[in-house]
Amino acid sequence: MTDIQIEIRRTDYEKTAEGLYPKLLERCTKKEQPGLMERFIMKMGASGGEMVCGFLSSMPDEEKAELICSLTGEYNQKILELLNGFLQKNEAGRFIRIGRISAVPGQKGSILLRAGDIDIDYRELVKCRLFRDKTAQLAEQYAGIFKEICSAFILGTSGFLAGSFSRETEKVLIRILQKKESRKRILAMIQQALQERKIWMELADYTVIRSAEKEESVCWDVQEYAVTDEILEKLLDAAVQYLKSLLK
């Protein structure tokens, strides 16, 4: 199994909220028995996005980061279900399962996002036609790291037939992904994928390690964040500040 930590340097919360709100509104309208919050969003309609952006603009980046971490902790199992459900619907992703996820505030409004106990069935993954087609395309398109990754998967047939494919390939992949020259290109690809889904983040770096070989320098076991009264009070203050600004 593998653990991944991604440092999110900066998030454009207002732009992300503006892009994601229509999807949230659509989900609310499809619920058979919407709750109070869902009904409020439905009554606000498209103008609700402007309201959310107004709330967020009234909060410092550090408080926004704390809010995201708190929501991740509060709805941890639901987020895991959604992520794994999304992977199961993907031809190549159905061989991947995330065991846990957490988020903690970093410095100056940054966020450390952690996904742990990621279980990948490599032997089944390489049999997937979509995966083989994509890795072949990457090998043709990019030099360096992707050719190495493709070699680890596609040319490493003897390893997985011998039963050691998962363990040995995992080590090779982690070594490749941790190379300094790999980081910039991979981070750029992740950012682009997020932006295509209306999520605007600037990623600083990432760390990948095997779950069984956790380093003391990486603190994977952290306090669980949840939506506390203090967080709710900060949200209330932001809402009041925004509403007062409309009266001026």
JSON list of C-alpha atoms in Angstrom, two decimals:
[
{"chain": "A", "resi": 1, "resn": "MET", "atom": "CA", "xyz": [0.00, 0.00, 0.00]},
{"chain": "A", "resi": 2, "resn": "THR", "atom": "CA", "xyz": [0.99, 3.61, -0.63]},
{"chain": "A", "resi": 3, "resn": "ASP", "atom": "CA", "xyz": [0.56, 6.94, 1.17]},
{"chain": "A", "resi": 4, "resn": "ILE", "atom": "CA", "xyz": [0.53, 10.29, -0.61]},
{"chain": "A", "resi": 5, "resn": "GLN", "atom": "CA", "xyz": [0.79, 13.80, 0.80]},
{"chain": "A", "resi": 6, "resn": "ILE", "atom": "CA", "xyz": [0.17, 16.84, -1.42]},
{"chain": "A", "resi": 7, "resn": "GLU", "atom": "CA", "xyz": [0.93, 20.38, -0.29]},
{"chain": "A", "resi": 8, "resn": "ILE", "atom": "CA", "xyz": [-1.61, 22.85, -1.64]},
{"chain": "A", "resi": 9, "resn": "ARG", "atom": "CA", "xyz": [0.13, 26.21, -1.59]},
{"chain": "A", "resi": 10, "resn": "ARG", "atom": "CA", "xyz": [-2.84, 28.37, -2.52]},
{"chain": "A", "resi": 11, "resn": "THR", "atom": "CA", "xyz": [-6.51, 27.92, -3.38]},
{"chain": "A", "resi": 12, "resn": "ASP", "atom": "CA", "xyz": [-8.65, 30.43, -5.25]},
{"chain": "A", "resi": 13, "resn": "TYR", "atom": "CA", "xyz": [-11.72, 29.73, -3.12]},
{"chain": "A", "resi": 14, "resn": "GLU", "atom": "CA", "xyz": [-13.98, 32.31, -4.76]},
{"chain": "A", "resi": 15, "resn": "LYS", "atom": "CA", "xyz": [-13.22, 31.11, -8.31]},
{"chain": "A", "resi": 16, "resn": "THR", "atom": "CA", "xyz": [-13.61, 27.48, -7.24]},
{"chain": "A", "resi": 17, "resn": "ALA", "atom": "CA", "xyz": [-16.92, 28.18, -5.48]},
{"chain": "A", "resi": 18, "resn": "GLU", "atom": "CA", "xyz": [-18.17, 30.04, -8.55]},
{"chain": "A", "resi": 19, "resn": "GLY", "atom": "CA", "xyz": [-17.29, 27.05, -10.75]},
{"chain": "A", "resi": 20, "resn": "LEU", "atom": "CA", "xyz": [-18.61, 24.32, -8.47]},
{"chain": "A", "resi": 21, "resn": "TYR", "atom": "CA", "xyz": [-21.81, 25.99, -7.22]},
{"chain": "A", "resi": 22, "resn": "PRO", "atom": "CA", "xyz": [-23.88, 25.12, -10.33]},
{"chain": "A", "resi": 23, "resn": "LYS", "atom": "CA", "xyz": [-23.06, 21.44, -9.78]},
{"chain": "A", "resi": 24, "resn": "LEU", "atom": "CA", "xyz": [-24.04, 21.74, -6.11]},
{"chain": "A", "resi": 25, "resn": "LEU", "atom": "CA", "xyz": [-27.33, 23.37, -7.10]},
{"chain": "A", "resi": 26, "resn": "GLU", "atom": "CA", "xyz": [-27.99, 20.59, -9.60]},
{"chain": "A", "resi": 27, "resn": "ARG", "atom": "CA", "xyz": [-27.34, 17.91, -6.98]},
{"chain": "A", "resi": 28, "resn": "CYS", "atom": "CA", "xyz": [-29.73, 19.62, -4.55]},
{"chain": "A", "resi": 29, "resn": "THR", "atom": "CA", "xyz": [-32.54, 19.76, -7.11]},
{"chain": "A", "resi": 30, "resn": "LYS", "atom": "CA", "xyz": [-32.19, 16.02, -7.74]},
{"chain": "A", "resi": 31, "resn": "LYS", "atom": "CA", "xyz": [-32.62, 15.03, -4.08]},
{"chain": "A", "resi": 32, "resn": "GLU", "atom": "CA", "xyz": [-35.99, 13.45, -3.38]},
{"chain": "A", "resi": 33, "resn": "GLN", "atom": "CA", "xyz": [-36.13, 14.73, 0.20]},
{"chain": "A", "resi": 34, "resn": "PRO", "atom": "CA", "xyz": [-33.89, 17.82, 0.40]},
{"chain": "A", "resi": 35, "resn": "GLY", "atom": "CA", "xyz": [-32.95, 19.06, 3.85]},
{"chain": "A", "resi": 36, "resn": "LEU", "atom": "CA", "xyz": [-33.07, 22.63, 5.10]},
{"chain": "A", "resi": 37, "resn": "MET", "atom": "CA", "xyz": [-29.70, 23.58, 3.57]},
{"chain": "A", "resi": 38, "resn": "GLU", "atom": "CA", "xyz": [-30.58, 21.98, 0.22]},
{"chain": "A", "resi": 39, "resn": "ARG", "atom": "CA", "xyz": [-33.92, 23.80, 0.12]},
{"chain": "A", "resi": 40, "resn": "PHE", "atom": "CA", "xyz": [-32.18, 27.09, 0.95]},
{"chain": "A", "resi": 41, "resn": "ILE", "atom": "CA", "xyz": [-29.71, 26.58, -1.92]},
{"chain": "A", "resi": 42, "resn": "MET", "atom": "CA", "xyz": [-32.58, 25.73, -4.29]},
{"chain": "A", "resi": 43, "resn": "LYS", "atom": "CA", "xyz": [-34.50, 28.87, -3.29]},
{"chain": "A", "resi": 44, "resn": "MET", "atom": "CA", "xyz": [-31.39, 31.02, -3.78]},
{"chain": "A", "resi": 45, "resn": "GLY", "atom": "CA", "xyz": [-30.86, 29.54, -7.23]},
{"chain": "A", "resi": 46, "resn": "ALA", "atom": "CA", "xyz": [-27.96, 30.84, -9.30]},
{"chain": "A", "resi": 47, "resn": "SER", "atom": "CA", "xyz": [-27.57, 33.92, -7.07]},
{"chain": "A", "resi": 48, "resn": "GLY", "atom": "CA", "xyz": [-26.46, 31.63, -4.25]},
{"chain": "A", "resi": 49, "resn": "GLY", "atom": "CA", "xyz": [-23.04, 31.33, -5.88]},
{"chain": "A", "resi": 50, "resn": "GLU", "atom": "CA", "xyz": [-22.49, 35.07, -5.51]},
{"chain": "A", "resi": 51, "resn": "MET", "atom": "CA", "xyz": [-23.48, 34.82, -1.86]},
{"chain": "A", "resi": 52, "resn": "VAL", "atom": "CA", "xyz": [-21.02, 31.98, -1.19]},
{"chain": "A", "resi": 53, "resn": "CYS", "atom": "CA", "xyz": [-18.22, 33.95, -2.87]},
{"chain": "A", "resi": 54, "resn": "GLY", "atom": "CA", "xyz": [-19.14, 36.94, -0.72]},
{"chain": "A", "resi": 55, "resn": "PHE", "atom": "CA", "xyz": [-18.89, 34.87, 2.47]},
{"chain": "A", "resi": 56, "resn": "LEU", "atom": "CA", "xyz": [-15.52, 33.47, 1.43]},
{"chain": "A", "resi": 57, "resn": "SER", "atom": "CA", "xyz": [-14.11, 36.87, 0.48]},
{"chain": "A", "resi": 58, "resn": "SER", "atom": "CA", "xyz": [-14.82, 38.01, 4.06]},
{"chain": "A", "resi": 59, "resn": "MET", "atom": "CA", "xyz": [-12.57, 35.28, 5.54]},
{"chain": "A", "resi": 60, "resn": "PRO", "atom": "CA", "xyz": [-8.73, 35.27, 5.77]},
{"chain": "A", "resi": 61, "resn": "ASP", "atom": "CA", "xyz": [-7.01, 32.47, 3.81]},
{"chain": "A", "resi": 62, "resn": "GLU", "atom": "CA", "xyz": [-5.93, 30.80, 7.07]},
{"chain": "A", "resi": 63, "resn": "GLU", "atom": "CA", "xyz": [-9.56, 30.50, 8.19]},
{"chain": "A", "resi": 64, "resn": "LYS", "atom": "CA", "xyz": [-10.63, 29.18, 4.79]},
{"chain": "A", "resi": 65, "resn": "ALA", "atom": "CA", "xyz": [-7.94, 26.50, 5.00]},
{"chain": "A", "resi": 66, "resn": "GLU", "atom": "CA", "xyz": [-9.10, 25.61, 8.50]},
{"chain": "A", "resi": 67, "resn": "LEU", "atom": "CA", "xyz": [-12.68, 25.36, 7.21]},
{"chain": "A", "resi": 68, "resn": "ILE", "atom": "CA", "xyz": [-11.68, 22.98, 4.39]},
{"chain": "A", "resi": 69, "resn": "CYS", "atom": "CA", "xyz": [-9.73, 20.77, 6.82]},
{"chain": "A", "resi": 70, "resn": "SER", "atom": "CA", "xyz": [-12.66, 20.76, 9.24]},
{"chain": "A", "resi": 71, "resn": "LEU", "atom": "CA", "xyz": [-15.13, 19.78, 6.52]},
{"chain": "A", "resi": 72, "resn": "THR", "atom": "CA", "xyz": [-12.75, 17.03, 5.34]},
{"chain": "A", "resi": 73, "resn": "GLY", "atom": "CA", "xyz": [-12.62, 15.65, 8.87]},
{"chain": "A", "resi": 74, "resn": "GLU", "atom": "CA", "xyz": [-16.36, 16.04, 9.50]},
{"chain": "A", "resi": 75, "resn": "TYR", "atom": "CA", "xyz": [-17.38, 14.29, 6.28]},
{"chain": "A", "resi": 76, "resn": "ASN", "atom": "CA", "xyz": [-14.38, 11.99, 6.04]},
{"chain": "A", "resi": 77, "resn": "GLN", "atom": "CA", "xyz": [-16.26, 8.77, 5.35]},
{"chain": "A", "resi": 78, "resn": "LYS", "atom": "CA", "xyz": [-18.59, 10.42, 2.84]},
{"chain": "A", "resi": 79, "resn": "ILE", "atom": "CA", "xyz": [-15.62, 11.88, 0.94]},
{"chain": "A", "resi": 80, "resn": "LEU", "atom": "CA", "xyz": [-13.94, 8.48, 0.91]},
{"chain": "A", "resi": 81, "resn": "GLU", "atom": "CA", "xyz": [-17.11, 6.87, -0.42]},
{"chain": "A", "resi": 82, "resn": "LEU", "atom": "CA", "xyz": [-17.37, 9.48, -3.17]},
{"chain": "A", "resi": 83, "resn": "LEU", "atom": "CA", "xyz": [-13.70, 9.14, -4.15]},
{"chain": "A", "resi": 84, "resn": "ASN", "atom": "CA", "xyz": [-13.75, 5.36, -4.21]},
{"chain": "A", "resi": 85, "resn": "GLY", "atom": "CA", "xyz": [-17.11, 5.40, -5.96]},
{"chain": "A", "resi": 86, "resn": "PHE", "atom": "CA", "xyz": [-15.65, 7.65, -8.65]},
{"chain": "A", "resi": 87, "resn": "LEU", "atom": "CA", "xyz": [-12.68, 5.30, -9.04]},
{"chain": "A", "resi": 88, "resn": "GLN", "atom": "CA", "xyz": [-14.96, 2.27, -9.32]},
{"chain": "A", "resi": 89, "resn": "LYS", "atom": "CA", "xyz": [-16.77, 3.88, -12.26]},
{"chain": "A", "resi": 90, "resn": "ASN", "atom": "CA", "xyz": [-13.49, 4.43, -14.09]},
{"chain": "A", "resi": 91, "resn": "GLU", "atom": "CA", "xyz": [-12.10, 1.57, -16.17]},
{"chain": "A", "resi": 92, "resn": "ALA", "atom": "CA", "xyz": [-8.56, 2.01, -14.87]},
{"chain": "A", "resi": 93, "resn": "GLY", "atom": "CA", "xyz": [-9.53, 3.38, -11.44]},
{"chain": "A", "resi": 94, "resn": "ARG", "atom": "CA", "xyz": [-11.60, 0.39, -10.35]},
{"chain": "A", "resi": 95, "resn": "PHE", "atom": "CA", "xyz": [-8.40, -1.41, -9.36]},
{"chain": "A", "resi": 96, "resn": "ILE", "atom": "CA", "xyz": [-7.51, 1.38, -6.89]},
{"chain": "A", "resi": 97, "resn": "ARG", "atom": "CA", "xyz": [-8.98, 1.92, -3.43]},
{"chain": "A", "resi": 98, "resn": "ILE", "atom": "CA", "xyz": [-8.15, 4.70, -0.94]},
{"chain": "A", "resi": 99, "resn": "GLY", "atom": "CA", "xyz": [-8.18, 3.63, 2.70]},
{"chain": "A", "resi": 100, "resn": "ARG", "atom": "CA", "xyz": [-8.18, 7.00, 4.47]},
{"chain": "A", "resi": 101, "resn": "ILE", "atom": "CA", "xyz": [-7.97, 10.70, 3.79]},
{"chain": "A", "resi": 102, "resn": "SER", "atom": "CA", "xyz": [-7.21, 13.75, 5.92]},
{"chain": "A", "resi": 103, "resn": "ALA", "atom": "CA", "xyz": [-6.34, 17.43, 5.57]},
{"chain": "A", "resi": 104, "resn": "VAL", "atom": "CA", "xyz": [-4.46, 19.71, 7.95]},
{"chain": "A", "resi": 105, "resn": "PRO", "atom": "CA", "xyz": [-3.68, 23.44, 7.73]},
{"chain": "A", "resi": 106, "resn": "GLY", "atom": "CA", "xyz": [-0.14, 24.36, 6.76]},
{"chain": "A", "resi": 107, "resn": "GLN", "atom": "CA", "xyz": [1.59, 27.73, 6.90]},
{"chain": "A", "resi": 108, "resn": "LYS", "atom": "CA", "xyz": [0.18, 30.94, 5.38]},
{"chain": "A", "resi": 109, "resn": "GLY", "atom": "CA", "xyz": [-3.11, 29.38, 4.34]},
{"chain": "A", "resi": 110, "resn": "SER", "atom": "CA", "xyz": [-1.66, 26.26, 2.75]},
{"chain": "A", "resi": 111, "resn": "ILE", "atom": "CA", "xyz": [-3.20, 22.80, 3.18]},
{"chain": "A", "resi": 112, "resn": "LEU", "atom": "CA", "xyz": [-1.57, 19.38, 3.52]},
{"chain": "A", "resi": 113, "resn": "LEU", "atom": "CA", "xyz": [-3.84, 16.81, 1.89]},
{"chain": "A", "resi": 114, "resn": "ARG", "atom": "CA", "xyz": [-3.12, 13.18, 2.75]},
{"chain": "A", "resi": 115, "resn": "ALA", "atom": "CA", "xyz": [-4.45, 9.99, 1.22]},
{"chain": "A", "resi": 116, "resn": "GLY", "atom": "CA", "xyz": [-3.33, 6.80, 2.96]},
{"chain": "A", "resi": 117, "resn": "ASP", "atom": "CA", "xyz": [-3.46, 3.03, 2.64]},
{"chain": "A", "resi": 118, "resn": "ILE", "atom": "CA", "xyz": [-3.97, 3.28, -1.11]},
{"chain": "A", "resi": 119, "resn": "ASP", "atom": "CA", "xyz": [-4.38, -0.28, -2.35]},
{"chain": "A", "resi": 120, "resn": "ILE", "atom": "CA", "xyz": [-3.62, -0.88, -6.05]},
{"chain": "A", "resi": 121, "resn": "ASP", "atom": "CA", "xyz": [-4.13, -4.24, -7.74]},
{"chain": "A", "resi": 122, "resn": "TYR", "atom": "CA", "xyz": [-1.24, -3.85, -10.20]},
{"chain": "A", "resi": 123, "resn": "ARG", "atom": "CA", "xyz": [-1.69, -7.24, -11.82]},
{"chain": "A", "resi": 124, "resn": "GLU", "atom": "CA", "xyz": [-5.28, -6.44, -12.76]},
{"chain": "A", "resi": 125, "resn": "LEU", "atom": "CA", "xyz": [-4.51, -2.81, -13.58]},
{"chain": "A", "resi": 126, "resn": "VAL", "atom": "CA", "xyz": [-2.00, -3.64, -16.32]},
{"chain": "A", "resi": 127, "resn": "LYS", "atom": "CA", "xyz": [-4.54, -5.94, -17.98]},
{"chain": "A", "resi": 128, "resn": "CYS", "atom": "CA", "xyz": [-6.92, -2.99, -18.43]},
{"chain": "A", "resi": 129, "resn": "ARG", "atom": "CA", "xyz": [-7.01, -1.90, -22.06]},
{"chain": "A", "resi": 130, "resn": "LEU", "atom": "CA", "xyz": [-7.64, 1.74, -21.22]},
{"chain": "A", "resi": 131, "resn": "PHE", "atom": "CA", "xyz": [-4.64, 1.83, -18.89]},
{"chain": "A", "resi": 132, "resn": "ARG", "atom": "CA", "xyz": [-2.33, 0.23, -21.45]},
{"chain": "A", "resi": 133, "resn": "ASP", "atom": "CA", "xyz": [-3.52, 2.63, -24.16]},
{"chain": "A", "resi": 134, "resn": "LYS", "atom": "CA", "xyz": [-2.99, 5.66, -21.91]},
{"chain": "A", "resi": 135, "resn": "THR", "atom": "CA", "xyz": [0.47, 4.62, -20.77]},
{"chain": "A", "resi": 136, "resn": "ALA", "atom": "CA", "xyz": [1.47, 3.96, -24.38]},
{"chain": "A", "resi": 137, "resn": "GLN", "atom": "CA", "xyz": [0.28, 7.45, -25.33]},
{"chain": "A", "resi": 138, "resn": "LEU", "atom": "CA", "xyz": [2.22, 8.99, -22.45]},
{"chain": "A", "resi": 139, "resn": "ALA", "atom": "CA", "xyz": [5.35, 7.11, -23.45]},
{"chain": "A", "resi": 140, "resn": "GLU", "atom": "CA", "xyz": [5.11, 8.62, -26.93]},
{"chain": "A", "resi": 141, "resn": "GLN", "atom": "CA", "xyz": [4.24, 12.10, -25.70]},
{"chain": "A", "resi": 142, "resn": "TYR", "atom": "CA", "xyz": [6.73, 12.57, -22.88]},
{"chain": "A", "resi": 143, "resn": "ALA", "atom": "CA", "xyz": [10.37, 11.81, -22.34]},
{"chain": "A", "resi": 144, "resn": "GLY", "atom": "CA", "xyz": [11.99, 10.60, -19.15]},
{"chain": "A", "resi": 145, "resn": "ILE", "atom": "CA", "xyz": [9.72, 9.73, -16.27]},
{"chain": "A", "resi": 146, "resn": "PHE", "atom": "CA", "xyz": [6.73, 8.41, -18.19]},
{"chain": "A", "resi": 147, "resn": "LYS", "atom": "CA", "xyz": [8.88, 6.09, -20.28]},
{"chain": "A", "resi": 148, "resn": "GLU", "atom": "CA", "xyz": [10.25, 4.71, -17.04]},
{"chain": "A", "resi": 149, "resn": "ILE", "atom": "CA", "xyz": [6.76, 4.28, -15.60]},
{"chain": "A", "resi": 150, "resn": "CYS", "atom": "CA", "xyz": [5.56, 2.53, -18.73]},
{"chain": "A", "resi": 151, "resn": "SER", "atom": "CA", "xyz": [8.55, 0.24, -18.55]},
{"chain": "A", "resi": 152, "resn": "ALA", "atom": "CA", "xyz": [7.74, -0.55, -14.93]},
{"chain": "A", "resi": 153, "resn": "PHE", "atom": "CA", "xyz": [4.20, -1.54, -15.83]},
{"chain": "A", "resi": 154, "resn": "ILE", "atom": "CA", "xyz": [4.24, -2.89, -19.34]},
{"chain": "A", "resi": 155, "resn": "LEU", "atom": "CA", "xyz": [7.74, -4.27, -19.67]},
{"chain": "A", "resi": 156, "resn": "GLY", "atom": "CA", "xyz": [7.76, -5.71, -16.17]},
{"chain": "A", "resi": 157, "resn": "THR", "atom": "CA", "xyz": [5.65, -8.69, -17.14]},
{"chain": "A", "resi": 158, "resn": "SER", "atom": "CA", "xyz": [8.01, -11.28, -15.73]},
{"chain": "A", "resi": 159, "resn": "GLY", "atom": "CA", "xyz": [7.82, -9.68, -12.30]},
{"chain": "A", "resi": 160, "resn": "PHE", "atom": "CA", "xyz": [4.07, -9.88, -11.91]},
{"chain": "A", "resi": 161, "resn": "LEU", "atom": "CA", "xyz": [3.89, -13.37, -13.37]},
{"chain": "A", "resi": 162, "resn": "ALA", "atom": "CA", "xyz": [6.31, -14.40, -10.66]},
{"chain": "A", "resi": 163, "resn": "GLY", "atom": "CA", "xyz": [3.99, -12.92, -8.04]},
{"chain": "A", "resi": 164, "resn": "SER", "atom": "CA", "xyz": [6.27, -10.07, -6.98]},
{"chain": "A", "resi": 165, "resn": "PHE", "atom": "CA", "xyz": [4.88, -7.45, -9.40]},
{"chain": "A", "resi": 166, "resn": "SER", "atom": "CA", "xyz": [2.91, -5.45, -6.85]},
{"chain": "A", "resi": 167, "resn": "ARG", "atom": "CA", "xyz": [5.73, -5.09, -4.35]},
{"chain": "A", "resi": 168, "resn": "GLU", "atom": "CA", "xyz": [8.58, -4.46, -6.80]},
{"chain": "A", "resi": 169, "resn": "THR", "atom": "CA", "xyz": [6.59, -2.19, -9.12]},
{"chain": "A", "resi": 170, "resn": "GLU", "atom": "CA", "xyz": [5.41, -0.11, -6.17]},
{"chain": "A", "resi": 171, "resn": "LYS", "atom": "CA", "xyz": [9.01, 0.48, -5.16]},
{"chain": "A", "resi": 172, "resn": "VAL", "atom": "CA", "xyz": [9.99, 1.43, -8.72]},
{"chain": "A", "resi": 173, "resn": "LEU", "atom": "CA", "xyz": [7.05, 3.82, -9.10]},
{"chain": "A", "resi": 174, "resn": "ILE", "atom": "CA", "xyz": [7.71, 5.55, -5.79]},
{"chain": "A", "resi": 175, "resn": "ARG", "atom": "CA", "xyz": [11.37, 5.98, -6.68]},
{"chain": "A", "resi": 176, "resn": "ILE", "atom": "CA", "xyz": [10.43, 7.49, -10.06]},
{"chain": "A", "resi": 177, "resn": "LEU", "atom": "CA", "xyz": [7.72, 9.76, -8.64]},
{"chain": "A", "resi": 178, "resn": "GLN", "atom": "CA", "xyz": [10.05, 11.06, -5.93]},
{"chain": "A", "resi": 179, "resn": "LYS", "atom": "CA", "xyz": [12.68, 12.18, -8.42]},
{"chain": "A", "resi": 180, "resn": "LYS", "atom": "CA", "xyz": [13.14, 15.93, -8.47]},
{"chain": "A", "resi": 181, "resn": "GLU", "atom": "CA", "xyz": [12.68, 16.17, -12.23]},
{"chain": "A", "resi": 182, "resn": "SER", "atom": "CA", "xyz": [9.38, 14.27, -12.00]},
{"chain": "A", "resi": 183, "resn": "ARG", "atom": "CA", "xyz": [7.65, 16.64, -9.61]},
{"chain": "A", "resi": 184, "resn": "LYS", "atom": "CA", "xyz": [7.17, 19.75, -11.73]},
{"chain": "A", "resi": 185, "resn": "ARG", "atom": "CA", "xyz": [5.59, 17.87, -14.64]},
{"chain": "A", "resi": 186, "resn": "ILE", "atom": "CA", "xyz": [3.33, 15.71, -12.49]},
{"chain": "A", "resi": 187, "resn": "LEU", "atom": "CA", "xyz": [2.17, 18.64, -10.34]},
{"chain": "A", "resi": 188, "resn": "ALA", "atom": "CA", "xyz": [1.36, 20.58, -13.53]},
{"chain": "A", "resi": 189, "resn": "MET", "atom": "CA", "xyz": [-0.71, 17.66, -14.83]},
{"chain": "A", "resi": 190, "resn": "ILE", "atom": "CA", "xyz": [-2.65, 17.41, -11.54]},
{"chain": "A", "resi": 191, "resn": "GLN", "atom": "CA", "xyz": [-3.30, 21.17, -11.53]},
{"chain": "A", "resi": 192, "resn": "GLN", "atom": "CA", "xyz": [-4.58, 21.03, -15.09]},
{"chain": "A", "resi": 193, "resn": "ALA", "atom": "CA", "xyz": [-6.88, 18.11, -14.26]},
{"chain": "A", "resi": 194, "resn": "LEU", "atom": "CA", "xyz": [-8.27, 20.03, -11.27]},
{"chain": "A", "resi": 195, "resn": "GLN", "atom": "CA", "xyz": [-8.82, 23.19, -13.30]},
{"chain": "A", "resi": 196, "resn": "GLU", "atom": "CA", "xyz": [-10.75, 21.22, -15.90]},
{"chain": "A", "resi": 197, "resn": "ARG", "atom": "CA", "xyz": [-13.10, 20.33, -13.02]},
{"chain": "A", "resi": 198, "resn": "LYS", "atom": "CA", "xyz": [-13.36, 23.97, -11.89]},
{"chain": "A", "resi": 199, "resn": "ILE", "atom": "CA", "xyz": [-11.04, 23.49, -8.89]},
{"chain": "A", "resi": 200, "resn": "TRP", "atom": "CA", "xyz": [-8.39, 26.21, -8.82]},
{"chain": "A", "resi": 201, "resn": "MET", "atom": "CA", "xyz": [-5.38, 25.25, -6.71]},
{"chain": "A", "resi": 202, "resn": "GLU", "atom": "CA", "xyz": [-1.65, 25.91, -6.82]},
{"chain": "A", "resi": 203, "resn": "LEU", "atom": "CA", "xyz": [0.24, 22.79, -5.75]},
{"chain": "A", "resi": 204, "resn": "ALA", "atom": "CA", "xyz": [3.64, 23.17, -4.10]},
{"chain": "A", "resi": 205, "resn": "ASP", "atom": "CA", "xyz": [4.96, 19.61, -3.76]},
{"chain": "A", "resi": 206, "resn": "TYR", "atom": "CA", "xyz": [4.07, 16.01, -2.93]},
{"chain": "A", "resi": 207, "resn": "THR", "atom": "CA", "xyz": [5.51, 13.06, -1.04]},
{"chain": "A", "resi": 208, "resn": "VAL", "atom": "CA", "xyz": [4.91, 9.39, -1.84]},
{"chain": "A", "resi": 209, "resn": "ILE", "atom": "CA", "xyz": [5.93, 6.56, 0.49]},
{"chain": "A", "resi": 210, "resn": "ARG", "atom": "CA", "xyz": [5.01, 2.94, 1.04]},
{"chain": "A", "resi": 211, "resn": "SER", "atom": "CA", "xyz": [2.57, 2.55, 3.94]},
{"chain": "A", "resi": 212, "resn": "ALA", "atom": "CA", "xyz": [4.83, -0.05, 5.52]},
{"chain": "A", "resi": 213, "resn": "GLU", "atom": "CA", "xyz": [7.85, 2.26, 5.40]},
{"chain": "A", "resi": 214, "resn": "LYS", "atom": "CA", "xyz": [6.57, 5.48, 6.94]},
{"chain": "A", "resi": 215, "resn": "GLU", "atom": "CA", "xyz": [9.33, 7.93, 7.72]},
{"chain": "A", "resi": 216, "resn": "GLU", "atom": "CA", "xyz": [9.50, 9.75, 11.02]},
{"chain": "A", "resi": 217, "resn": "SER", "atom": "CA", "xyz": [9.97, 13.04, 9.15]},
{"chain": "A", "resi": 218, "resn": "VAL", "atom": "CA", "xyz": [6.45, 12.74, 7.70]},
{"chain": "A", "resi": 219, "resn": "CYS", "atom": "CA", "xyz": [3.69, 13.00, 10.30]},
{"chain": "A", "resi": 220, "resn": "TRP", "atom": "CA", "xyz": [0.90, 10.87, 8.83]},
{"chain": "A", "resi": 221, "resn": "ASP", "atom": "CA", "xyz": [-1.08, 10.38, 12.01]},
{"chain": "A", "resi": 222, "resn": "VAL", "atom": "CA", "xyz": [-2.51, 13.79, 12.80]},
{"chain": "A", "resi": 223, "resn": "GLN", "atom": "CA", "xyz": [-5.36, 15.13, 14.88]},
{"chain": "A", "resi": 224, "resn": "GLU", "atom": "CA", "xyz": [-8.76, 14.77, 13.27]},
{"chain": "A", "resi": 225, "resn": "TYR", "atom": "CA", "xyz": [-10.39, 18.04, 12.33]},
{"chain": "A", "resi": 226, "resn": "ALA", "atom": "CA", "xyz": [-14.14, 18.51, 12.54]},
{"chain": "A", "resi": 227, "resn": "VAL", "atom": "CA", "xyz": [-16.64, 21.34, 12.29]},
{"chain": "A", "resi": 228, "resn": "THR", "atom": "CA", "xyz": [-16.48, 22.92, 15.75]},
{"chain": "A", "resi": 229, "resn": "ASP", "atom": "CA", "xyz": [-18.43, 25.75, 17.36]},
{"chain": "A", "resi": 230, "resn": "GLU", "atom": "CA", "xyz": [-15.39, 27.96, 16.78]},
{"chain": "A", "resi": 231, "resn": "ILE", "atom": "CA", "xyz": [-15.48, 27.24, 13.03]},
{"chain": "A", "resi": 232, "resn": "LEU", "atom": "CA", "xyz": [-19.22, 27.92, 12.91]},
{"chain": "A", "resi": 233, "resn": "GLU", "atom": "CA", "xyz": [-18.67, 31.22, 14.73]},
{"chain": "A", "resi": 234, "resn": "LYS", "atom": "CA", "xyz": [-16.09, 32.26, 12.15]},
{"chain": "A", "resi": 235, "resn": "LEU", "atom": "CA", "xyz": [-18.51, 31.39, 9.37]},
{"chain": "A", "resi": 236, "resn": "LEU", "atom": "CA", "xyz": [-21.20, 33.43, 11.08]},
{"chain": "A", "resi": 237, "resn": "ASP", "atom": "CA", "xyz": [-18.83, 36.40, 11.39]},
{"chain": "A", "resi": 238, "resn": "ALA", "atom": "CA", "xyz": [-17.99, 36.15, 7.68]},
{"chain": "A", "resi": 239, "resn": "ALA", "atom": "CA", "xyz": [-21.69, 36.00, 6.77]},
{"chain": "A", "resi": 240, "resn": "VAL", "atom": "CA", "xyz": [-22.49, 39.03, 8.94]},
{"chain": "A", "resi": 241, "resn": "GLN", "atom": "CA", "xyz": [-19.58, 41.00, 7.52]},
{"chain": "A", "resi": 242, "resn": "TYR", "atom": "CA", "xyz": [-20.71, 40.23, 3.96]},
{"chain": "A", "resi": 243, "resn": "LEU", "atom": "CA", "xyz": [-24.35, 41.13, 4.66]},
{"chain": "A", "resi": 244, "resn": "LYS", "atom": "CA", "xyz": [-23.34, 44.40, 6.35]},
{"chain": "A", "resi": 245, "resn": "SER", "atom": "CA", "xyz": [-21.28, 45.31, 3.29]},
{"chain": "A", "resi": 246, "resn": "LEU", "atom": "CA", "xyz": [-24.44, 45.07, 1.18]},
{"chain": "A", "resi": 247, "resn": "LEU", "atom": "CA", "xyz": [-26.14, 47.70, 3.36]},
{"chain": "A", "resi": 248, "resn": "LYS", "atom": "CA", "xyz": [-23.47, 50.35, 2.85]}
]
